[in-house]
Short mmCIF file of C-alpha atoms in Angstrom, two decimals:
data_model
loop_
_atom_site.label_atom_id
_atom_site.label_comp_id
_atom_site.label_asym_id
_atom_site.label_seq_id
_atom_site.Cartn_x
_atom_site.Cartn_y
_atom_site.Cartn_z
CA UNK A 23 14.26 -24.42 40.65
CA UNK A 24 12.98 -27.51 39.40
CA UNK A 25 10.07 -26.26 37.83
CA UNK A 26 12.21 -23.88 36.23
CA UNK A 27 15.04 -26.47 35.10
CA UNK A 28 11.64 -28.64 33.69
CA UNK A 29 10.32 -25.41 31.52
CA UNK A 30 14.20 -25.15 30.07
CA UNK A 31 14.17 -28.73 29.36
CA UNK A 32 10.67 -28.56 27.42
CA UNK A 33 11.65 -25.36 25.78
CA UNK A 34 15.11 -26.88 24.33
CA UNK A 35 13.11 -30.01 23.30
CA UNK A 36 10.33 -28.30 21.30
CA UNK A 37 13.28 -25.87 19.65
CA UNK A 38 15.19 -29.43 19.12
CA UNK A 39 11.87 -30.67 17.11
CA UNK A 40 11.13 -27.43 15.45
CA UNK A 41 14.77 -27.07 14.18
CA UNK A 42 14.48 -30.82 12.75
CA UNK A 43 11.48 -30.33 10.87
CA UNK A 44 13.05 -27.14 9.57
CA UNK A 45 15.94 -28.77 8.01
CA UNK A 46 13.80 -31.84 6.94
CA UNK A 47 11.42 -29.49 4.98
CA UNK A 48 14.39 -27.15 3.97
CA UNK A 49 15.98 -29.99 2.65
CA UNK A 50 16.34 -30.88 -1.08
CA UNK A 51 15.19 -34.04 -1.59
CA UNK A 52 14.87 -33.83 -5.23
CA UNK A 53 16.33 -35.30 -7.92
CA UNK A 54 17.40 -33.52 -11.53
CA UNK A 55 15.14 -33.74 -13.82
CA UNK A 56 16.83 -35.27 -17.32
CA UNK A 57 15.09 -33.87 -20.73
CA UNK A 58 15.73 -34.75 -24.03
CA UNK A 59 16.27 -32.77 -27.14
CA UNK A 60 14.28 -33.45 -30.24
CA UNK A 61 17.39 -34.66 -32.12
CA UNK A 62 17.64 -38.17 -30.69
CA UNK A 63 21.40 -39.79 -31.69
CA UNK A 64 21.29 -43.32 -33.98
CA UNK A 65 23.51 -45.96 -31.20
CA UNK A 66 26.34 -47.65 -32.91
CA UNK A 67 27.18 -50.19 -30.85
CA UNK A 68 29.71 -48.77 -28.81
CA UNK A 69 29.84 -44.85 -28.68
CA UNK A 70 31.54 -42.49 -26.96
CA UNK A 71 29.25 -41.77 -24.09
CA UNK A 72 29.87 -38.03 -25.39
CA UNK A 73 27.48 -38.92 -28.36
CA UNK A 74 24.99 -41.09 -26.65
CA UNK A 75 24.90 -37.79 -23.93
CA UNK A 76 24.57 -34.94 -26.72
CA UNK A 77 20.54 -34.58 -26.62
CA UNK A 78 20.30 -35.00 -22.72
CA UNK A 79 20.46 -31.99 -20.12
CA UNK A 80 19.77 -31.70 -16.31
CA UNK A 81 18.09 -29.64 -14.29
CA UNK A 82 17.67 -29.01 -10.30
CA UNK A 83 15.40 -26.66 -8.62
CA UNK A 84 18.13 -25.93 -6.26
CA UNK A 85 21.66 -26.32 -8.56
CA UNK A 86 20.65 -25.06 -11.60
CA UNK A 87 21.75 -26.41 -14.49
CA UNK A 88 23.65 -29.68 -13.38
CA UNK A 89 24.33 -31.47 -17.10
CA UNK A 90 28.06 -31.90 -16.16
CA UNK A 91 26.95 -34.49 -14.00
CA UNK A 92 24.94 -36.89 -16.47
CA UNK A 93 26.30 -40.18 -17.24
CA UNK A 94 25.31 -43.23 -18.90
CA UNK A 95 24.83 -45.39 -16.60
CA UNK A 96 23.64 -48.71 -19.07
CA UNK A 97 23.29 -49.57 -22.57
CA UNK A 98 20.79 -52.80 -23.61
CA UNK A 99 20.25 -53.97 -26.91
CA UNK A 100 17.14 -55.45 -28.05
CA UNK A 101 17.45 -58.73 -29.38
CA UNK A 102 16.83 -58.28 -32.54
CA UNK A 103 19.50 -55.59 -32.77
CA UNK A 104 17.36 -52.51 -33.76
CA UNK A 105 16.86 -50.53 -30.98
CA UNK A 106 18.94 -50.12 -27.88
CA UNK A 107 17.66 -48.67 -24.59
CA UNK A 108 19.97 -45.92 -23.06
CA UNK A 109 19.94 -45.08 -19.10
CA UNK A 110 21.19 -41.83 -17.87
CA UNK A 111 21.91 -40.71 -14.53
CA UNK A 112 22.44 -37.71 -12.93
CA UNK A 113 23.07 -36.19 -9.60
CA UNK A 114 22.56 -33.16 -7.68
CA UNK A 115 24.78 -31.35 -5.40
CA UNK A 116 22.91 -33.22 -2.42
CA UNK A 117 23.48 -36.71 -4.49
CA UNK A 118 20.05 -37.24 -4.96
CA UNK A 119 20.04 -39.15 -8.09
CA UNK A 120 17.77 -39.03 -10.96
CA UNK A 121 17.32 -42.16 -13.74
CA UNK A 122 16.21 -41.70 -17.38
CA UNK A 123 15.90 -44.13 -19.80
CA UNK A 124 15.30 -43.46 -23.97
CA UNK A 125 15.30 -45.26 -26.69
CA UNK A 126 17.59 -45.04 -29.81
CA UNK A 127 17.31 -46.77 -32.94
CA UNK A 128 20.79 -49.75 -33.12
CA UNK A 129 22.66 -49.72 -36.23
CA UNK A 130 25.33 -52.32 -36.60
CA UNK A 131 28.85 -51.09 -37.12
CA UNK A 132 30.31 -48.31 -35.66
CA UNK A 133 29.73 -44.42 -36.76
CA UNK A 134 33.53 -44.21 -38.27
CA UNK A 135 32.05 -47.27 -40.37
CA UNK A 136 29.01 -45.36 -40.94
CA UNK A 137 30.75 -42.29 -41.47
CA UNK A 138 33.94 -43.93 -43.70
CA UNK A 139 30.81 -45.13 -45.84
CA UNK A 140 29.16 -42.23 -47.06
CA UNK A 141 32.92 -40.35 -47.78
CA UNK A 142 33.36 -43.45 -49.90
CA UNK A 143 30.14 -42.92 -51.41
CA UNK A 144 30.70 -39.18 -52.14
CA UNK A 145 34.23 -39.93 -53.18
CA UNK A 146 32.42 -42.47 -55.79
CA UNK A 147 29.90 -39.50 -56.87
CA UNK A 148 32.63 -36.84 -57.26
CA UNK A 149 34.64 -39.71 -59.67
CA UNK A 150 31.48 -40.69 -61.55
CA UNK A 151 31.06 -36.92 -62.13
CA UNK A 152 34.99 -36.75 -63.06
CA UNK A 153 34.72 -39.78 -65.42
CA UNK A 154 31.20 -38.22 -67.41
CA UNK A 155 33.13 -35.15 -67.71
CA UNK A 156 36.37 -37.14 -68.96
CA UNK A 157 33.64 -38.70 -71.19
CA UNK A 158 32.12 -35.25 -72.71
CA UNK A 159 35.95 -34.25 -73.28
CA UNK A 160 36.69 -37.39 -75.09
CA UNK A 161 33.57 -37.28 -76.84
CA UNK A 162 34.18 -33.52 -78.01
CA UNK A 163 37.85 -34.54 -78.87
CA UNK A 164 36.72 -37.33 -81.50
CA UNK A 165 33.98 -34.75 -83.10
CA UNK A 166 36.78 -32.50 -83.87
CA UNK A 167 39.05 -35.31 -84.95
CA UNK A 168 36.36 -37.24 -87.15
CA UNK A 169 36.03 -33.51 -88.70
CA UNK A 170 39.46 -33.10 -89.42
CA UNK A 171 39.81 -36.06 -90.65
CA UNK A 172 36.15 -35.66 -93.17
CA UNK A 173 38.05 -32.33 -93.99
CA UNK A 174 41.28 -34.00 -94.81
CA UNK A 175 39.19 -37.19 -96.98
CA UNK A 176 37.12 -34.15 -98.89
CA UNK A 177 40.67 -32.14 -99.70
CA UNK A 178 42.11 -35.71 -101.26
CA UNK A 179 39.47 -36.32 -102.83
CA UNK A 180 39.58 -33.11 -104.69
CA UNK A 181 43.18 -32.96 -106.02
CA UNK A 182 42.89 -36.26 -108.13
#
């Protein structure tokens, strides 16, 4: 019996170790992998992370597709203010946790001061276009005035 009870207690042991290095290799122990697009976003100074996120996906071997996790997790500015280094995180349904960082060019201002700029800019185009066709009008208007009038000098001049 205890030769018996010893084979049980070996047997239970090496099914103990087997099952551990099982679930040790079976394990994911992987992080996401974080890509970038080709269109890499301008930073503004302080963006929505929604903007600063919109060329960055994640994938896991295991999960799939797990972009709804990506974050950013810091935001440095160099110190001469033209490019500002961008860290992204993401995680996996195992939170194993991946890091990224990319560089973006800095623009000062913010993108509604970016963006209010060029609609005042096109606003300014469409009245410079108004105004040269006011011009043309005005111009066309004093042809056919100084014509009338030449008409008008030419008929007095006749009836003396």
């Amino acid at each position: 019996m205890g030769k018996r009870l010893g084979i049980l207690i070996a047997l239970l042991t090496a099914a103990a170790v087997a099952g551990c290095v099982f679930l040790r290799v079976a394990r994911d122990n992987e992080g996401p992998v974080i890509e970038f697009t080709a269109n890499v976003p301008t930073y503004y100074g302080n963006p929505d992370d929604k903007d600063l996120l919109s060329n960055v996906t994640a994938m896991d071997k295991k999960d799939g597709d797990v972009s709804n996790t990506l974050f950013v997790d810091s935001v440095r500015v160099s110190e001469d203010g033209t490019r500002a280094k961008v860290t992204y995180v993401a995680l996996d349904r195992n939170s194993n946790v991946s890091r990224v960082s990319q560089v973006l060019s800095c623009k000062t201002g913010s993108r509604k001061t970016e963006d209010s700029r060029k609609d005042a800019d096109a606003k300014n185009e469409d009245e410079n276009v108004k105004d040269s066709q006011d011009q043309e009008n005005q111009t066309e208007n004093t042809s056919e005035d100084t014509q009338q009038l030449d008409t008008q000098e030419d008929t007095q001049a006749v009836e003396p």
